[in-house]
Short mmCIF file of C-alpha atoms and ligand atoms in Angstrom, two decimals:
data_model
loop_
_atom_site.label_atom_id
_atom_site.label_comp_id
_atom_site.label_asym_id
_atom_site.label_seq_id
_atom_site.Cartn_x
_atom_site.Cartn_y
_atom_site.Cartn_z
CA MET A 1 -52.79 33.24 15.32
CA SER A 2 -56.00 31.28 15.26
CA ALA A 3 -57.35 30.16 18.62
CA PRO A 4 -56.11 26.73 19.73
CA ASP A 5 -58.51 23.96 18.85
CA VAL A 6 -59.25 22.50 22.28
CA SER A 7 -61.38 19.76 20.75
CA LEU A 8 -58.11 18.09 19.78
CA LEU A 9 -57.75 17.19 23.45
CA GLU A 10 -60.99 15.25 23.60
CA PRO A 11 -60.37 11.60 24.39
CA ASP A 12 -61.67 10.24 21.08
CA ARG A 13 -59.67 12.80 19.06
CA LEU A 14 -56.54 11.84 20.95
CA GLU A 15 -57.24 8.19 20.48
CA SER A 16 -57.72 8.53 16.78
CA ALA A 17 -54.47 10.55 16.56
CA ARG A 18 -52.75 7.74 18.47
CA ASP A 19 -54.28 5.01 16.32
CA ALA A 20 -53.35 6.81 13.14
CA ALA A 21 -49.74 7.13 14.38
CA LEU A 22 -49.54 3.47 15.39
CA ALA A 23 -51.02 2.32 12.08
CA ALA A 24 -48.56 4.48 10.14
CA LEU A 25 -45.62 3.12 12.14
CA ALA A 26 -46.78 -0.45 11.62
CA ALA A 27 -47.01 0.20 7.89
CA THR A 28 -43.49 1.64 7.68
CA GLY A 29 -41.35 -0.93 5.87
CA ALA A 30 -37.95 0.72 5.70
CA LEU A 31 -35.72 2.88 7.79
CA ASP A 32 -35.64 5.70 5.30
CA GLU A 33 -39.47 6.07 5.42
CA LEU A 34 -39.38 6.67 9.15
CA PRO A 35 -38.55 10.42 9.24
CA ALA A 36 -41.65 11.29 7.20
CA VAL A 37 -43.87 9.24 9.53
CA ARG A 38 -42.28 10.96 12.50
CA THR A 39 -42.93 14.42 11.05
CA ALA A 40 -46.56 13.55 10.32
CA HIS A 41 -47.38 12.09 13.74
CA LEU A 42 -44.92 13.59 16.20
CA GLY A 43 -43.71 16.70 14.37
CA ASP A 44 -44.59 20.33 15.13
CA ARG A 45 -47.72 20.28 13.02
CA SER A 46 -48.94 16.81 14.01
CA PRO A 47 -52.34 16.47 15.78
CA ILE A 48 -50.54 15.50 18.99
CA ALA A 49 -48.32 18.61 18.93
CA LEU A 50 -51.30 20.82 18.12
CA ALA A 51 -53.25 19.27 20.99
CA ARG A 52 -50.40 20.02 23.38
CA ARG A 53 -50.48 23.65 22.30
CA ALA A 54 -54.23 23.75 22.87
CA ILE A 55 -53.95 22.85 26.58
CA GLY A 56 -53.52 26.49 27.53
CA GLY A 57 -57.02 27.20 26.14
CA LEU A 58 -58.80 24.90 28.61
CA PRO A 59 -60.25 26.08 31.89
CA GLY A 60 -57.97 25.33 34.86
CA PRO A 61 -59.55 22.17 36.27
CA GLU A 62 -59.65 20.43 32.88
CA LYS A 63 -56.02 21.18 32.10
CA ALA A 64 -54.57 18.47 34.32
CA GLU A 65 -56.94 15.80 32.97
CA ALA A 66 -56.26 16.72 29.36
CA GLY A 67 -52.54 16.94 30.04
CA LYS A 68 -52.50 13.42 31.45
CA ARG A 69 -54.46 12.01 28.50
CA LEU A 70 -52.14 13.71 26.13
CA ASN A 71 -49.03 12.44 27.88
CA VAL A 72 -50.24 8.88 27.82
CA VAL A 73 -50.85 9.13 24.07
CA LEU A 74 -47.52 10.81 23.51
CA GLN A 75 -45.67 8.14 25.42
CA VAL A 76 -47.43 5.35 23.60
CA VAL A 77 -46.67 6.85 20.21
CA GLN A 78 -43.08 7.71 21.13
CA ALA A 79 -42.51 4.18 22.45
CA ALA A 80 -44.04 2.68 19.30
CA TYR A 81 -41.81 4.89 17.22
CA ASP A 82 -38.65 3.86 19.14
CA GLU A 83 -39.58 0.21 18.90
CA ARG A 84 -40.24 0.40 15.18
CA ARG A 85 -36.93 2.13 14.60
CA THR A 86 -35.07 -0.52 16.55
CA GLU A 87 -36.78 -3.25 14.51
CA LEU A 88 -36.04 -1.59 11.20
CA GLU A 89 -32.41 -1.01 12.16
CA ALA A 90 -32.07 -4.66 13.08
CA ASP A 91 -33.61 -5.66 9.74
CA ARG A 92 -31.17 -3.45 7.93
CA ASP A 93 -28.18 -4.86 9.83
CA VAL A 94 -29.19 -8.40 9.01
CA ARG A 95 -29.65 -7.53 5.36
CA VAL A 96 -26.31 -5.68 5.10
CA LEU A 97 -24.49 -8.57 6.76
CA ALA A 98 -26.00 -10.97 4.26
CA GLU A 99 -25.41 -8.74 1.25
CA GLU A 100 -21.83 -7.87 2.12
CA THR A 101 -20.70 -11.33 3.01
CA VAL A 102 -17.26 -12.12 1.65
CA ASP A 103 -16.69 -15.73 0.81
CA VAL A 104 -13.03 -16.07 1.64
CA THR A 105 -13.01 -19.58 0.21
CA ALA A 106 -14.25 -18.47 -3.21
CA LEU A 107 -11.84 -18.88 -6.14
CA PRO A 108 -10.60 -15.54 -7.46
CA GLY A 109 -11.57 -14.50 -10.98
CA ARG A 110 -8.86 -14.96 -13.59
CA LEU A 111 -6.42 -12.05 -13.54
CA PRO A 112 -5.77 -10.60 -16.98
CA VAL A 113 -2.24 -11.76 -17.76
CA GLY A 114 -1.39 -9.11 -20.36
CA ALA A 115 1.11 -9.82 -23.08
CA ARG A 116 4.80 -9.42 -23.84
CA HIS A 117 5.74 -6.75 -26.32
CA PRO A 118 7.26 -8.35 -29.44
CA LEU A 119 10.24 -5.97 -29.26
CA THR A 120 10.99 -7.13 -25.74
CA THR A 121 10.74 -10.72 -26.88
CA ILE A 122 13.14 -10.28 -29.80
CA GLN A 123 15.58 -8.33 -27.62
CA GLU A 124 15.62 -11.08 -25.06
CA ARG A 125 16.09 -13.77 -27.68
CA ALA A 126 18.95 -11.85 -29.27
CA VAL A 127 20.64 -11.22 -25.91
CA ASP A 128 20.25 -14.90 -25.02
CA VAL A 129 22.18 -15.89 -28.15
CA PHE A 130 25.13 -13.77 -27.05
CA VAL A 131 24.91 -14.73 -23.40
CA ALA A 132 25.12 -18.36 -24.53
CA MET A 133 28.44 -17.44 -26.20
CA GLY A 134 29.74 -16.01 -22.91
CA TRP A 135 28.91 -12.36 -23.51
CA GLU A 136 27.47 -10.02 -20.88
CA LEU A 137 24.40 -7.82 -21.01
CA ALA A 138 25.14 -4.08 -20.70
CA GLU A 139 22.82 -1.12 -20.56
CA GLY A 140 23.18 2.64 -20.62
CA PRO A 141 21.02 5.74 -20.11
CA GLU A 142 18.65 7.00 -22.78
CA VAL A 143 19.45 10.58 -21.75
CA GLU A 144 23.11 10.63 -22.67
CA HIS A 145 25.96 13.11 -22.58
CA GLU A 146 27.21 14.33 -25.94
CA TRP A 147 30.66 13.16 -24.99
CA PHE A 148 29.56 9.52 -24.87
CA ASN A 149 27.14 9.82 -27.78
CA PHE A 150 29.55 11.63 -30.14
CA ASP A 151 33.00 12.79 -28.92
CA ALA A 152 34.28 9.56 -27.46
CA LEU A 153 33.01 7.79 -30.59
CA ASN A 154 35.26 9.95 -32.74
CA PHE A 155 32.53 12.12 -34.28
CA GLY A 156 34.18 15.40 -35.35
CA LYS A 157 32.86 18.63 -33.86
CA ASP A 158 31.09 19.45 -37.12
CA HIS A 159 29.83 15.97 -37.98
CA PRO A 160 26.36 16.23 -39.53
CA ALA A 161 24.89 13.77 -37.03
CA ARG A 162 25.24 16.51 -34.43
CA GLU A 163 22.79 18.72 -36.28
CA MET A 164 19.46 19.59 -34.71
CA GLN A 165 17.52 17.87 -37.46
CA ASP A 166 19.05 14.51 -36.55
CA THR A 167 19.54 14.71 -32.82
CA LEU A 168 17.17 15.58 -29.99
CA PHE A 169 19.11 17.96 -27.73
CA LEU A 170 17.95 18.50 -24.19
CA GLY A 171 17.78 21.93 -22.60
CA PRO A 172 19.14 24.14 -21.22
CA GLU A 173 21.23 24.95 -24.26
CA ASP A 174 24.59 24.17 -22.68
CA SER A 175 23.41 21.03 -20.83
CA GLY A 176 25.50 18.82 -23.10
CA LEU A 177 22.68 16.27 -22.95
CA VAL A 178 21.00 14.51 -25.85
CA MET A 179 18.56 11.67 -26.24
CA ARG A 180 21.03 8.99 -27.32
CA THR A 181 20.92 8.58 -31.08
CA HIS A 182 22.31 5.05 -30.96
CA THR A 183 23.37 2.38 -28.45
CA SER A 184 27.05 2.88 -29.35
CA PRO A 185 27.77 5.18 -26.34
CA VAL A 186 27.38 2.07 -24.20
CA GLN A 187 30.55 0.77 -25.90
CA VAL A 188 32.51 3.54 -24.19
CA ARG A 189 30.65 3.21 -20.88
CA SER A 190 31.37 -0.53 -20.86
CA LEU A 191 35.07 -0.10 -21.58
CA LEU A 192 35.35 2.52 -18.82
CA THR A 193 33.59 0.45 -16.16
CA ARG A 194 34.54 -3.16 -16.93
CA ASP A 195 37.77 -5.11 -16.82
CA LEU A 196 39.21 -6.28 -20.12
CA PRO A 197 38.47 -8.32 -22.08
CA VAL A 198 34.99 -6.93 -22.70
CA TYR A 199 32.25 -8.83 -24.53
CA VAL A 200 28.95 -7.01 -24.16
CA VAL A 201 25.60 -6.98 -25.92
CA VAL A 202 23.42 -3.91 -25.47
CA PRO A 203 19.71 -3.76 -26.31
CA GLY A 204 18.01 -0.40 -25.99
CA ARG A 205 15.86 2.40 -27.24
CA VAL A 206 17.38 5.20 -29.26
CA TYR A 207 16.00 8.53 -30.48
CA ARG A 208 16.27 10.66 -33.60
CA ALA A 209 14.55 13.88 -34.62
CA ASP A 210 12.57 12.02 -37.28
CA ALA A 211 8.97 12.82 -38.13
CA LEU A 212 6.56 10.03 -37.30
CA ASP A 213 5.11 8.06 -40.18
CA ALA A 214 4.46 4.43 -41.06
CA THR A 215 8.16 3.66 -41.54
CA HIS A 216 9.89 6.25 -39.30
CA SER A 217 9.66 6.71 -35.60
CA PRO A 218 11.58 9.17 -33.42
CA VAL A 219 12.16 6.26 -31.05
CA PHE A 220 13.34 2.86 -32.17
CA ALA A 221 15.23 -0.17 -30.91
CA GLN A 222 18.82 -1.18 -31.50
CA LEU A 223 21.07 -4.03 -30.50
CA GLU A 224 24.73 -3.18 -30.05
CA GLY A 225 27.66 -5.56 -29.63
CA LEU A 226 31.23 -4.93 -28.59
CA ALA A 227 34.14 -7.34 -28.23
CA VAL A 228 37.51 -5.98 -27.10
CA ASP A 229 40.30 -8.43 -26.41
CA GLU A 230 43.84 -9.22 -27.48
CA GLY A 231 44.11 -10.37 -31.08
CA ILE A 232 40.53 -9.66 -32.21
CA THR A 233 40.21 -9.59 -36.01
CA MET A 234 37.54 -9.05 -38.61
CA ALA A 235 37.24 -12.85 -38.89
CA HIS A 236 35.87 -12.91 -35.33
CA LEU A 237 33.32 -10.29 -36.31
CA ARG A 238 32.16 -12.34 -39.30
CA GLY A 239 32.01 -15.58 -37.37
CA THR A 240 30.05 -13.98 -34.53
CA LEU A 241 27.52 -12.37 -36.86
CA ASP A 242 27.02 -15.63 -38.77
CA ALA A 243 26.49 -17.54 -35.53
CA PHE A 244 23.99 -14.92 -34.42
CA ALA A 245 22.08 -14.97 -37.74
CA SER A 246 21.81 -18.76 -37.66
CA ALA A 247 20.68 -18.86 -34.04
CA MET A 248 18.11 -16.11 -34.50
CA PHE A 249 16.69 -16.77 -37.93
CA GLY A 250 17.61 -20.33 -38.88
CA GLU A 251 20.65 -22.50 -39.46
CA GLY A 252 22.85 -21.45 -42.37
CA LEU A 253 21.38 -17.97 -42.84
CA LYS A 254 24.23 -15.88 -44.21
CA THR A 255 25.45 -12.37 -43.48
CA ARG A 256 27.11 -9.98 -45.90
CA LEU A 257 29.39 -7.00 -45.23
CA ARG A 258 29.63 -4.03 -47.58
CA PRO A 259 32.25 -1.30 -47.15
CA SER A 260 30.94 1.77 -45.37
CA TYR A 261 31.98 4.52 -43.01
CA PHE A 262 31.35 5.13 -39.31
CA PRO A 263 33.59 7.41 -37.24
CA PHE A 264 33.92 4.81 -34.49
CA THR A 265 34.97 1.84 -36.63
CA GLU A 266 37.85 1.37 -39.06
CA PRO A 267 37.31 -0.39 -41.34
CA SER A 268 33.51 -0.08 -41.30
CA ALA A 269 30.84 -2.10 -43.04
CA GLU A 270 27.12 -2.22 -43.62
CA LEU A 271 25.67 -5.43 -42.29
CA ASP A 272 23.17 -7.29 -44.45
CA LEU A 273 21.29 -10.39 -43.45
CA GLN A 274 20.19 -12.93 -45.98
CA CYS A 275 16.43 -12.62 -46.35
CA PHE A 276 14.85 -14.98 -43.84
CA ALA A 277 11.69 -15.23 -45.94
CA CYS A 278 13.12 -16.34 -49.31
CA ARG A 279 16.65 -17.11 -48.07
CA GLY A 280 18.02 -15.31 -51.11
CA ALA A 281 16.08 -17.42 -53.63
CA SER A 282 14.12 -14.42 -54.98
CA ALA A 283 17.36 -12.86 -56.25
CA GLU A 284 18.35 -16.02 -58.16
CA PRO A 285 17.49 -16.21 -61.88
CA GLY A 286 13.90 -17.43 -62.16
CA GLY A 287 13.27 -17.07 -58.39
CA GLU A 288 9.82 -16.24 -57.01
CA PRO A 289 9.50 -12.54 -56.11
CA CYS A 290 9.83 -11.82 -52.37
CA ARG A 291 8.01 -8.99 -50.64
CA VAL A 292 10.15 -9.04 -47.50
CA CYS A 293 13.43 -8.17 -49.29
CA SER A 294 11.94 -6.74 -52.52
CA SER A 295 13.66 -9.67 -54.26
CA GLU A 296 17.08 -8.35 -53.25
CA GLY A 297 17.85 -11.53 -51.35
CA TRP A 298 19.35 -9.44 -48.55
CA ILE A 299 18.04 -7.14 -45.82
CA GLU A 300 20.05 -4.24 -44.42
CA VAL A 301 20.15 -4.57 -40.67
CA GLY A 302 22.90 -2.26 -39.44
CA GLY A 303 26.56 -1.42 -39.33
CA CYS A 304 29.72 -2.94 -37.96
CA GLY A 305 33.47 -2.81 -38.07
CA MET A 306 36.72 -2.89 -36.15
CA VAL A 307 36.72 -0.52 -33.20
CA ASN A 308 38.58 2.65 -34.13
CA PRO A 309 41.77 3.00 -32.01
CA ALA A 310 40.61 6.55 -31.21
CA VAL A 311 37.58 5.06 -29.39
CA LEU A 312 39.78 2.65 -27.45
CA ARG A 313 42.04 5.54 -26.42
CA ALA A 314 39.06 7.68 -25.35
CA ALA A 315 38.00 4.81 -23.09
CA GLY A 316 41.50 4.37 -21.66
CA VAL A 317 42.27 1.14 -23.53
CA ASP A 318 45.71 0.62 -25.11
CA PRO A 319 45.15 0.07 -28.86
CA GLU A 320 48.66 -1.39 -29.18
CA ARG A 321 47.62 -4.29 -27.04
CA TYR A 322 43.88 -4.59 -27.61
CA SER A 323 41.64 -4.57 -30.63
CA GLY A 324 37.94 -5.06 -31.01
CA PHE A 325 34.92 -5.31 -33.22
CA ALA A 326 31.51 -3.75 -32.85
CA PHE A 327 28.16 -3.91 -34.51
CA GLY A 328 24.83 -2.17 -34.19
CA MET A 329 21.53 -3.23 -35.70
CA GLY A 330 17.94 -2.12 -35.74
CA LEU A 331 15.40 -4.50 -34.26
CA ASP A 332 12.18 -2.84 -35.34
CA ARG A 333 12.31 -4.01 -38.93
CA ALA A 334 13.06 -7.56 -37.83
CA VAL A 335 9.93 -7.52 -35.64
CA MET A 336 7.87 -5.97 -38.41
CA PHE A 337 8.97 -8.56 -40.98
CA ARG A 338 8.53 -11.41 -38.57
CA HIS A 339 5.00 -10.49 -37.54
CA GLY A 340 3.75 -8.72 -40.67
CA VAL A 341 3.52 -5.35 -38.90
CA THR A 342 3.24 -2.68 -41.56
CA ASP A 343 3.22 0.46 -39.41
CA ILE A 344 6.14 1.12 -37.04
CA ARG A 345 3.90 3.34 -34.89
CA ASP A 346 2.11 0.20 -33.73
CA LEU A 347 5.30 -0.80 -31.92
CA TYR A 348 5.47 2.37 -29.84
CA GLU A 349 1.92 3.51 -29.16
CA GLY A 350 1.42 1.18 -26.22
CA ASP A 351 -2.02 0.09 -27.40
CA GLN A 352 -2.89 -3.20 -25.74
CA ARG A 353 -4.93 -4.25 -28.74
CA PHE A 354 -1.62 -4.53 -30.59
CA THR A 355 0.32 -6.46 -27.96
CA LEU A 356 -2.38 -8.78 -26.62
CA PRO A 357 -2.38 -11.15 -29.62
CA PHE A 358 1.31 -11.86 -28.96
CA GLY A 359 0.30 -13.43 -25.67
CA THR A 360 3.10 -14.45 -23.39
CA GLU A 361 5.39 -16.09 -25.97
CA GLY A 362 8.81 -16.34 -24.37
N1 DAH B 401 25.55 3.31 -34.22
C1 DAH B 401 25.30 3.11 -35.63
C2 DAH B 401 23.96 3.71 -36.01
O1 DAH B 401 23.15 3.93 -35.18
C3 DAH B 401 25.29 1.64 -35.96
C4 DAH B 401 26.63 1.02 -35.81
C5 DAH B 401 27.50 0.96 -36.88
C6 DAH B 401 27.02 0.49 -34.60
C7 DAH B 401 28.75 0.37 -36.75
C8 DAH B 401 28.26 -0.11 -34.46
C9 DAH B 401 29.10 -0.17 -35.54
O2 DAH B 401 28.68 -0.65 -33.32
O3 DAH B 401 30.33 -0.77 -35.42
O4 DAH B 401 23.74 3.97 -37.15
#
């Protein structure tokens, strides 16, 4: 180790070390610059620290003198340092208080209001039409037991709808659970849980093992209706469907039934709605072509019929006393026609860019 430099203890050397420290402290403008200034002027390798180490190299009588001088300088510098730190901390506190002020009287920014999904809107409008006729809203689970989805609805054990390629079965293999393939199981649930007569309308999502493309989606929306009362006839079914078509799509819009087959209705029919774009005119001789119905004049919307007595029996209802009608229709195509949506995937991908333009229409 080199010999201590005792000249550091000379009064003018100490004074210049002090003055340099005071000048540096005075020039320090921010709290985060302070540690470096401290290291330079009070740290282990600062002139003041080196001078302190040099004291041992002085002859005895001079030690006390030099020690006193050094202590005075040290105290002055340390005090200046403490004072500067206090000032800078105060500056910072004032600045932070000003910067972080919260104006509790300020008006909040506009909250993004989002948009209603057009499927939700059409479901609500459809349900409203039935509620206005005195019907009730019913709902059921999307994960459904096979018994409700098939057996109670009179599907035979080997009905093709039970095949894997149509139905999404849920594991484990013997769980008996499927993703409901239609809203019809809610017919049975409603009859089992409600007092007769029953008039229910059931909107909901349903699932099929369909590949996804522009016109097919493994999830889609249906609207189911069920009326079970004494003396219900097919005339009630027709009248109800006509009233619904007029209320939803315009006064006088007609419905058409074509013979069909469903296990849970007898007789059964396909339900067609007069095209709400051309109102059937495109199918008349000389009519303008219509893209909505491909100039058919009619649009297939679903199925309907008189509730099969086997379904009533499965739900504990006496078919000798009660009869009923039911219908089920898809809502996706109605939304797509109405809003010019050409790809069904847009309805299910949850992309806000699709829904936002619909705003909050009620
Ligand atoms: N559940 C049938 C389907 O998804 C539609 C249907 C047809 C529902 C006739 C009914 C009905 O209530 O009576 O294809």
